[in-house]
PDB file of C-alpha atoms in Angstrom:
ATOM      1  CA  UNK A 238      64.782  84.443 230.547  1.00  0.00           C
ATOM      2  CA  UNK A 239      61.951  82.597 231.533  1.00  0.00           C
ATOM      3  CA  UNK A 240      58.814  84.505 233.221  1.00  0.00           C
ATOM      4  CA  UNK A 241      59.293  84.904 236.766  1.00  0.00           C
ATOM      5  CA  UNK A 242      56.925  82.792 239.130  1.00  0.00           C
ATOM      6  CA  UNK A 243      58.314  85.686 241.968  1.00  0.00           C
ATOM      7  CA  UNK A 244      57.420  88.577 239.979  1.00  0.00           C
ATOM      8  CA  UNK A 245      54.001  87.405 239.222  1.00  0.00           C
ATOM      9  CA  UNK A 246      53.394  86.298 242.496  1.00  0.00           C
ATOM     10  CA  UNK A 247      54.172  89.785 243.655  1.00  0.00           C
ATOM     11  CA  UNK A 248      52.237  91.689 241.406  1.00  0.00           C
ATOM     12  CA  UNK A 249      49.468  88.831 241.274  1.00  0.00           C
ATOM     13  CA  UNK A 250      49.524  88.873 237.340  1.00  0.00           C
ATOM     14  CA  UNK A 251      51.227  86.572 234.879  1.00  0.00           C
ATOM     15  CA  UNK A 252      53.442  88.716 233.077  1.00  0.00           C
ATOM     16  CA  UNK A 253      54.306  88.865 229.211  1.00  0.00           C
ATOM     17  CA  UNK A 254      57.249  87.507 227.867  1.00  0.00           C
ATOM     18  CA  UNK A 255      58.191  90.872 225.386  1.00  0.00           C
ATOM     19  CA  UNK A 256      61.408  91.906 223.869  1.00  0.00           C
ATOM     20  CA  UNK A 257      61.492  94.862 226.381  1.00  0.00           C
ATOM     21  CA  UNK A 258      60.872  92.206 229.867  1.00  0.00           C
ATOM     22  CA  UNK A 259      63.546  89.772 227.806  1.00  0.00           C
ATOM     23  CA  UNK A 260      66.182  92.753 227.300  1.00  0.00           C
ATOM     24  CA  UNK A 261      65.543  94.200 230.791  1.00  0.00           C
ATOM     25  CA  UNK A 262      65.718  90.833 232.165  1.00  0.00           C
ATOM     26  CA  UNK A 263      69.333  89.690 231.062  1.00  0.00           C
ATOM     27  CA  UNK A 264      70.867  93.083 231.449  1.00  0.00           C
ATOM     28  CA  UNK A 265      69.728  92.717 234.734  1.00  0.00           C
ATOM     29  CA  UNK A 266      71.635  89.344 235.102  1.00  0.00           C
ATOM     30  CA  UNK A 267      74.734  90.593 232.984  1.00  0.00           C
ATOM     31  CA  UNK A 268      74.659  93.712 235.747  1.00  0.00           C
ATOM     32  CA  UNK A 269      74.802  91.757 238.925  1.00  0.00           C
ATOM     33  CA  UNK A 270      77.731  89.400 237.598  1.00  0.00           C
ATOM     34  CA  UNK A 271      79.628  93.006 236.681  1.00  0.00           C
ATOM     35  CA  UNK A 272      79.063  93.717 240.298  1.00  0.00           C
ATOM     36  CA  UNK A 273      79.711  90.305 241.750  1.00  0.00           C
ATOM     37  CA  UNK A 274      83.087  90.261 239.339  1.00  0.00           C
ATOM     38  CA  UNK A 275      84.057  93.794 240.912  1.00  0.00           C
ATOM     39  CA  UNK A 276      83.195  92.783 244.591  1.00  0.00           C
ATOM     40  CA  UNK A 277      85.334  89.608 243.993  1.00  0.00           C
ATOM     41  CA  UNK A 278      88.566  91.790 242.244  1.00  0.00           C
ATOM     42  CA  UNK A 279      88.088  94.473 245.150  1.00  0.00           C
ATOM     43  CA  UNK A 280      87.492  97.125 242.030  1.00  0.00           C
ATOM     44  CA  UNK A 281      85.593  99.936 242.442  1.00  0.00           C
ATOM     45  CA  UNK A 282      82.682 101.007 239.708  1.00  0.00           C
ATOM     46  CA  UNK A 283      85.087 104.383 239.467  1.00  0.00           C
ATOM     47  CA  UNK A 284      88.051 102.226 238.353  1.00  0.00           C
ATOM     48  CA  UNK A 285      86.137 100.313 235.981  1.00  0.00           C
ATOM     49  CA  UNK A 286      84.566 103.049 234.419  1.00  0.00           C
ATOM     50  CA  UNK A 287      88.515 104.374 234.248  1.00  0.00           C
ATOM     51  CA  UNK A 288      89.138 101.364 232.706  1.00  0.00           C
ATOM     52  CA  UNK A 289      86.574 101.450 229.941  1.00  0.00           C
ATOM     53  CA  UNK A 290      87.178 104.963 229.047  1.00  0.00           C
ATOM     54  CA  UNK A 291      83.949 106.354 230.319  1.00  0.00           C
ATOM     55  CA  UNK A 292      82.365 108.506 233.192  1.00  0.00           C
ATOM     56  CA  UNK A 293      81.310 106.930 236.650  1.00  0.00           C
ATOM     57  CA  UNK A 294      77.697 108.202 235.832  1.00  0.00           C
ATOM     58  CA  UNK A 295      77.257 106.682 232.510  1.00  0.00           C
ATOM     59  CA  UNK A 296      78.314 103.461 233.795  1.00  0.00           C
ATOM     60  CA  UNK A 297      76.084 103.402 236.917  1.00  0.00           C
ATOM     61  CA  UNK A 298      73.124 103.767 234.320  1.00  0.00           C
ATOM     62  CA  UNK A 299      74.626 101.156 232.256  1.00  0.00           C
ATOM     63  CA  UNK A 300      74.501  98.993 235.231  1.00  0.00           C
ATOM     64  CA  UNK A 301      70.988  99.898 236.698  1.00  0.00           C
ATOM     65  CA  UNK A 302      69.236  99.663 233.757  1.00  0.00           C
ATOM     66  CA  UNK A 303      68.584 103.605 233.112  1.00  0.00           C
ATOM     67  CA  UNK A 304      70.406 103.401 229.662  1.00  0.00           C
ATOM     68  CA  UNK A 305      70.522 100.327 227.227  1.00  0.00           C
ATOM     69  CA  UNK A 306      73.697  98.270 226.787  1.00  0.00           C
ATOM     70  CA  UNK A 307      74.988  97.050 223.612  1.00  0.00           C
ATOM     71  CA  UNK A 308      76.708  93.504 223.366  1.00  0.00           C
ATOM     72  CA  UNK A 309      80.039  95.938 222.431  1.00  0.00           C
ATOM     73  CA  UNK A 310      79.403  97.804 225.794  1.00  0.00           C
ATOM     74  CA  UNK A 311      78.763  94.455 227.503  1.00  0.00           C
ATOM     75  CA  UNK A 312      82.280  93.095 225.829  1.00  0.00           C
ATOM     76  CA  UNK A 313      84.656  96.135 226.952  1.00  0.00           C
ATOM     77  CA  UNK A 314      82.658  95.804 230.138  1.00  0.00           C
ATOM     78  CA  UNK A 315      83.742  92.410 230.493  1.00  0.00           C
ATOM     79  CA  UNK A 316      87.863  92.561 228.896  1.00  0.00           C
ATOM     80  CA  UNK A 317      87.895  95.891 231.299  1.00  0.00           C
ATOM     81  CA  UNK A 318      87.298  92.915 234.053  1.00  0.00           C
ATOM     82  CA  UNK A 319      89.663  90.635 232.674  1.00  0.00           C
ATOM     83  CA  UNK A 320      87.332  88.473 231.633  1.00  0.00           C
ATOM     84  CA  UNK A 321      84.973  87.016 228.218  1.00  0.00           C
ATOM     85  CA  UNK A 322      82.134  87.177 227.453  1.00  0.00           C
ATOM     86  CA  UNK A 323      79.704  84.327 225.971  1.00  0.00           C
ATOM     87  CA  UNK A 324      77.296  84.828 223.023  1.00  0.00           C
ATOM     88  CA  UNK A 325      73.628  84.440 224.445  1.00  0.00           C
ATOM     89  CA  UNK A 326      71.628  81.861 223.239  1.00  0.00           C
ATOM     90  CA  UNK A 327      68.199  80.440 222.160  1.00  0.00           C
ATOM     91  CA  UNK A 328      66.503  77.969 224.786  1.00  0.00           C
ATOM     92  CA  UNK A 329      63.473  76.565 223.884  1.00  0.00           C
ATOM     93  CA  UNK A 330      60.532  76.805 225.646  1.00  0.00           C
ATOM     94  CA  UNK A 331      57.729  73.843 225.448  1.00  0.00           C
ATOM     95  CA  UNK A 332      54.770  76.690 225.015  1.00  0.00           C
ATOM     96  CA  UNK A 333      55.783  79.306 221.896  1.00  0.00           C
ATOM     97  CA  UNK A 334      55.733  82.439 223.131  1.00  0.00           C
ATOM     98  CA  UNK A 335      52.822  84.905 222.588  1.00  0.00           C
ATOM     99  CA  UNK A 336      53.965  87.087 219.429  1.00  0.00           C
ATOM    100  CA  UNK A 337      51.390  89.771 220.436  1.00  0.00           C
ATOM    101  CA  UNK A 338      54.323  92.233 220.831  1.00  0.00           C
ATOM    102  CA  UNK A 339      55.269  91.238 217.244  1.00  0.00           C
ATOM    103  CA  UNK A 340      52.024  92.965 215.523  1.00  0.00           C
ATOM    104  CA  UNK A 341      53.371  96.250 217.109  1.00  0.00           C
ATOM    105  CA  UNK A 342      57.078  95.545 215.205  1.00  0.00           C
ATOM    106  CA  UNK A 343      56.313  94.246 211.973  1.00  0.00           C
ATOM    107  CA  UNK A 344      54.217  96.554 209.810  1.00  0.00           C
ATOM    108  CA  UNK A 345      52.894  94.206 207.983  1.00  0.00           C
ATOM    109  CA  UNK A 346      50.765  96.000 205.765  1.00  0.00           C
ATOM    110  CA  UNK A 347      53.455  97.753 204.214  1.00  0.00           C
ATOM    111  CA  UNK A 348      55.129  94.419 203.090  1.00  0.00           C
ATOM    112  CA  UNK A 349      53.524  93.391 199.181  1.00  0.00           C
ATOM    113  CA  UNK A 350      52.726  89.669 200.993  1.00  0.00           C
ATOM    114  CA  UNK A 351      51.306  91.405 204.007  1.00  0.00           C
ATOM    115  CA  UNK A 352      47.892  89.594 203.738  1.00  0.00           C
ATOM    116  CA  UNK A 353      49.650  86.011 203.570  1.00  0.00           C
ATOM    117  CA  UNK A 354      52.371  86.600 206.747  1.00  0.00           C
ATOM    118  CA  UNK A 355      49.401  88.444 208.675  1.00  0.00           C
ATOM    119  CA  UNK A 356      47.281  84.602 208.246  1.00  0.00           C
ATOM    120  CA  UNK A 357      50.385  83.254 209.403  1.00  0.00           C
ATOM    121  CA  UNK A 358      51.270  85.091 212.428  1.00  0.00           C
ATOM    122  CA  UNK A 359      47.347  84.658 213.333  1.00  0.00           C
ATOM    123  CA  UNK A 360      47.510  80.998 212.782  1.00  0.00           C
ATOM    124  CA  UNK A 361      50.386  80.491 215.174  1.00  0.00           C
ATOM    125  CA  UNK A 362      48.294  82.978 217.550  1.00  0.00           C
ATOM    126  CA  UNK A 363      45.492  80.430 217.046  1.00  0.00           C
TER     127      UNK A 363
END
């Protein structure tokens, strides 16, 4: 997902590309196929739930976000419609993106070469 020129126009900031916005972001896109594919098969979010072996609730929350999905959800999601499911993929970006998010992840001084990836990350911060 690339940042959203809408979003940030809306809110009047420029918003951080994190792991959290990138998750968010393609669930969000994985959800409104789900619900296009259903709309299109005239299935109802009960029958696919049926179909999956799981309650109407815990789907709905799947599907707005409330609850993470796994790619193994996202698969039985998608053979429950009758249909595949693609691996995502890397695009590249001409700017890197800003690995501030990545200090908060990687405890870096608990690894023995902690000092040496910590000049790294800040170099590529630089």
């Amino acid at each position: 997902m690339v940042r959203s020129p809408e979003a940030e126009e809306l809110f009047g900031v420029e918003l951080e590309e994190t792991p959290d916005t990138l998750s968010y972001g393609l669930s969000g896109d994985f959800a409104s196929q789900v619900m296009d594919e259903l709309e299109r098969q005239g299935i109802t979010l009960a029958e696919l739930a049926r179909r999956m072996g799981i309650k109407q609730p815990t789907l709905c929350g799947m599907l707005r976000g409330t609850s993470n999905m796994t790619l193994k959800t996202m698969a039985r999601m998608a053979l429950a419609l009758g249909c595949t499911l693609e691996a995502p993929r890397l695009v590249i970006v001409d700017e890197p993106a800003s690995p501030s998010w990545l200090a908060k992840v990687v405890p870096f001084d608990a690894l023995e070469d902690g000092r040496r990836r910590r000049a790294e990350v800040e170099a590529l911060q630089a």
